[in-house]
Coordinates of N, CA, C and O in Angstrom, one line a residue:
M1 N 9.1 4.6 1.6 CA 8.2 4.8 0.5 C 8.9 4.5 -0.9 O 8.3 3.9 -1.8
R2 N 10.2 4.8 -1.0 CA 10.9 4.6 -2.2 C 11.0 3.0 -2.4 O 10.8 2.6 -3.6
D3 N 11.3 2.3 -1.4 CA 11.4 0.8 -1.6 C 10.1 0.2 -2.0 O 10.0 -0.6 -2.8
L4 N 9.0 0.7 -1.4 CA 7.6 0.2 -1.7 C 7.3 0.6 -3.2 O 6.8 -0.3 -3.9
N5 N 7.6 1.8 -3.6 CA 7.3 2.2 -4.9 C 8.1 1.4 -5.9 O 7.6 1.0 -6.9
K6 N 9.4 1.1 -5.6 CA 10.1 0.2 -6.5 C 9.6 -1.2 -6.6 O 9.5 -1.7 -7.7
A7 N 9.3 -1.7 -5.4 CA 8.8 -3.1 -5.5 C 7.4 -3.2 -6.2 O 7.1 -4.2 -6.9
T8 N 6.6 -2.1 -6.0 CA 5.3 -2.1 -6.6 C 5.4 -2.1 -8.2 O 4.8 -2.9 -8.9
K9 N 6.3 -1.2 -8.7 CA 6.5 -1.1 -10.1 C 7.1 -2.4 -10.7 O 6.8 -2.8 -11.8
K10 N 8.0 -2.9 -10.0 CA 8.7 -4.2 -10.4 C 7.7 -5.3 -10.5 O 7.7 -6.2 -11.3
A11 N 6.7 -5.4 -9.6 CA 5.7 -6.4 -9.5 C 4.6 -6.2 -10.6 O 3.8 -7.1 -10.8
G12 N 4.5 -5.0 -11.1 CA 3.5 -4.7 -12.1 C 2.4 -3.8 -11.7 O 1.4 -3.5 -12.4
G13 N 2.4 -3.2 -10.5 CA 1.5 -2.4 -10.0 C 1.7 -0.8 -10.4 O 2.9 -0.5 -10.7
V14 N 0.7 -0.1 -10.5 CA 0.8 1.3 -10.9 C 0.2 2.2 -9.8 O -1.0 2.0 -9.4
S15 N 0.9 3.1 -9.2 CA 0.4 4.0 -8.2 C -0.4 5.0 -8.9 O 0.0 5.8 -9.8
V16 N -1.7 5.1 -8.5 CA -2.6 6.2 -9.1 C -2.9 7.4 -8.2 O -3.4 8.4 -8.7
L17 N -2.6 7.2 -7.0 CA -2.6 8.4 -6.0 C -1.7 8.2 -4.9 O -1.6 7.1 -4.4
E18 N -0.9 9.3 -4.6 CA -0.1 9.2 -3.4 C -0.2 10.5 -2.6 O -0.2 11.6 -3.1
L19 N -0.4 10.3 -1.3 CA -0.5 11.4 -0.4 C 0.5 11.3 0.7 O 0.7 10.2 1.2
I20 N 1.1 12.4 1.3 CA 2.0 12.3 2.4 C 1.6 13.2 3.5 O 0.9 14.2 3.3
N21 N 2.1 13.0 4.7 CA 1.9 13.9 5.8 C 0.4 14.1 6.2 O 0.0 15.2 6.5
G22 N -0.3 13.0 6.2 CA -1.7 13.1 6.6 C -2.0 13.3 8.0 O -1.1 13.2 8.9
A23 N -3.2 13.6 8.3 CA -3.7 13.7 9.6 C -4.8 12.6 9.9 O -5.6 12.3 9.1
S24 N -4.6 11.9 11.1 CA -5.4 10.8 11.4 C -6.8 11.2 11.8 O -7.0 12.1 12.5
P25 N -7.9 10.4 11.2 CA -9.2 10.7 11.7 C -9.4 10.4 13.2 O -8.6 9.6 13.6
F26 N -10.4 10.9 13.8 CA -10.7 10.6 15.2 C -10.7 9.1 15.4 O -11.4 8.5 14.7
G27 N -10.1 8.6 16.4 CA -10.1 7.2 16.8 C -9.1 6.3 16.3 O -8.9 5.2 16.7
Y28 N -8.2 6.9 15.4 CA -7.1 6.1 14.8 C -5.9 6.4 15.7 O -5.7 7.4 16.2
Y29 N -4.9 5.4 15.8 CA -3.8 5.5 16.6 C -2.6 6.2 15.9 O -1.7 6.7 16.5
F30 N -2.5 6.1 14.6 CA -1.3 6.7 13.8 C -1.8 7.7 12.8 O -2.8 7.6 12.2
N31 N -1.0 8.7 12.6 CA -1.1 9.6 11.4 C -0.6 8.9 10.2 O 0.4 8.3 10.2
P32 N -1.3 9.0 9.1 CA -0.8 8.3 7.9 C 0.2 9.1 7.2 O 0.1 10.1 6.5
D33 N 1.5 8.7 7.5 CA 2.6 9.3 6.8 C 2.6 9.2 5.3 O 3.0 10.1 4.6
Y34 N 2.1 8.1 4.9 CA 2.1 7.8 3.4 C 0.8 7.1 3.1 O 0.5 6.0 3.7
F35 N 0.1 7.5 2.1 CA -1.2 6.9 1.6 C -1.1 6.7 0.1 O -0.7 7.6 -0.6
V36 N -1.3 5.5 -0.3 CA -1.1 5.2 -1.8 C -2.3 4.3 -2.3 O -2.6 3.3 -1.6
L37 N -2.8 4.7 -3.4 CA -3.7 3.7 -4.1 C -3.0 3.1 -5.2 O -2.4 3.9 -6.0
T38 N -3.0 1.8 -5.3 CA -2.3 1.1 -6.4 C -3.2 0.2 -7.3 O -4.1 -0.4 -6.8
E39 N -3.1 0.4 -8.5 CA -3.8 -0.4 -9.5 C -3.0 -1.6 -9.9 O -1.8 -1.5 -10.2
W40 N -3.6 -2.8 -9.8 CA -2.9 -4.1 -10.2 C -3.5 -4.7 -11.4 O -4.8 -4.6 -11.5
P41 N -2.8 -5.2 -12.3 CA -3.4 -5.8 -13.6 C -4.2 -7.1 -13.3 O -5.1 -7.4 -14.2
S42 N -4.0 -7.7 -12.2 CA -4.9 -8.9 -11.9 C -4.8 -9.2 -10.4 O -3.8 -8.7 -9.7
R43 N -5.7 -10.0 -10.0 CA -5.7 -10.3 -8.4 C -4.4 -11.2 -8.2 O -3.8 -11.1 -7.1
E44 N -4.0 -12.1 -9.1 CA -2.9 -12.9 -9.0 C -1.6 -12.1 -8.7 O -0.8 -12.5 -7.9
V45 N -1.5 -11.1 -9.6 CA -0.3 -10.2 -9.5 C -0.2 -9.6 -8.1 O 0.8 -9.6 -7.5
F46 N -1.3 -9.1 -7.7 CA -1.3 -8.5 -6.4 C -1.1 -9.5 -5.2 O -0.3 -9.2 -4.4
E47 N -1.8 -10.6 -5.3 CA -1.5 -11.6 -4.2 C -0.1 -12.1 -4.2 O 0.5 -12.3 -3.1
N48 N 0.6 -12.2 -5.3 CA 2.0 -12.5 -5.4 C 2.8 -11.5 -4.7 O 3.7 -11.7 -3.9
F49 N 2.6 -10.2 -5.0 CA 3.3 -9.1 -4.4 C 3.1 -9.1 -2.9 O 4.0 -8.9 -2.2
E50 N 1.9 -9.2 -2.5 CA 1.5 -9.1 -1.1 C 2.2 -10.2 -0.4 O 2.7 -10.0 0.7
S51 N 2.2 -11.5 -0.9 CA 2.8 -12.5 -0.2 C 4.4 -12.3 0.0 O 4.9 -12.8 1.0
I52 N 5.0 -11.7 -1.0 CA 6.4 -11.4 -0.9 C 6.7 -10.2 0.0 O 7.5 -10.2 0.8
Y53 N 6.0 -9.2 -0.2 CA 6.3 -7.8 0.5 C 5.7 -7.8 1.9 O 6.3 -7.0 2.7
A54 N 4.5 -8.4 2.2 CA 3.8 -8.1 3.4 C 4.7 -8.4 4.7 O 4.5 -7.9 5.7
T55 N 5.6 -9.3 4.6 CA 6.4 -9.7 5.8 C 7.6 -9.0 5.9 O 8.3 -9.0 6.9
T56 N 8.0 -8.0 4.9 CA 9.3 -7.4 5.0 C 9.4 -6.0 5.3 O 10.3 -5.5 5.9
P57 N 8.3 -5.1 5.2 CA 8.5 -3.7 5.4 C 8.5 -3.3 6.8 O 7.7 -3.9 7.5
E58 N 9.3 -2.3 7.2 CA 9.2 -1.8 8.5 C 8.3 -0.5 8.5 O 8.3 0.2 7.5
G59 N 7.5 -0.4 9.5 CA 6.6 0.9 9.6 C 5.3 0.8 9.0 O 4.5 1.7 9.2
I60 N 5.0 -0.3 8.3 CA 3.6 -0.4 7.8 C 2.6 -0.8 8.9 O 2.9 -1.8 9.5
R61 N 1.7 0.0 9.2 CA 0.7 -0.3 10.3 C -0.6 -0.9 9.9 O -1.3 -1.6 10.6
H62 N -1.0 -0.5 8.6 CA -2.3 -0.9 8.2 C -2.4 -0.9 6.7 O -1.9 0.0 6.0
V63 N -3.1 -1.9 6.2 CA -3.3 -2.1 4.7 C -4.7 -2.4 4.5 O -5.3 -3.2 5.2
N64 N -5.3 -1.8 3.6 CA -6.6 -2.0 3.1 C -6.6 -2.6 1.7 O -5.8 -2.0 0.9
Q65 N -7.5 -3.4 1.3 CA -7.6 -3.9 -0.1 C -9.0 -3.7 -0.5 O -10.0 -4.1 0.2
F66 N -9.2 -3.2 -1.7 CA -10.5 -3.0 -2.3 C -10.5 -3.6 -3.6 O -9.7 -3.1 -4.5
A67 N -11.2 -4.7 -4.0 CA -11.4 -5.2 -5.3 C -12.4 -4.5 -6.1 O -13.6 -4.6 -5.6
I68 N -12.1 -3.8 -7.0 CA -13.0 -3.0 -7.9 C -13.1 -3.7 -9.2 O -12.1 -3.9 -9.9
Q69 N -14.3 -4.1 -9.5 CA -14.5 -4.7 -10.9 C -15.4 -4.0 -11.8 O -16.2 -3.2 -11.4

C-alpha cells in the first residue's frame, strides 16, 4: 500500500478515498485488503502511470477504471 501511494503521488494522482480490511461481496474470490479511489489530472497521466505500474505490483488482483467527466 505504501509503495502504491508513493508511486501514485509521484505520478500526479491524488487518493480521495482509502479503505482497508474489507469483506468481499458474495461471489468474489478475494477480500479487498485495500480499496482506493484515485483522482488523476488527465487520462494521459493515468495511462502513463498504469503502463509503468501495472506490471510490477505483487498482490493486486483486480483493478477497475471509471472515467468521470
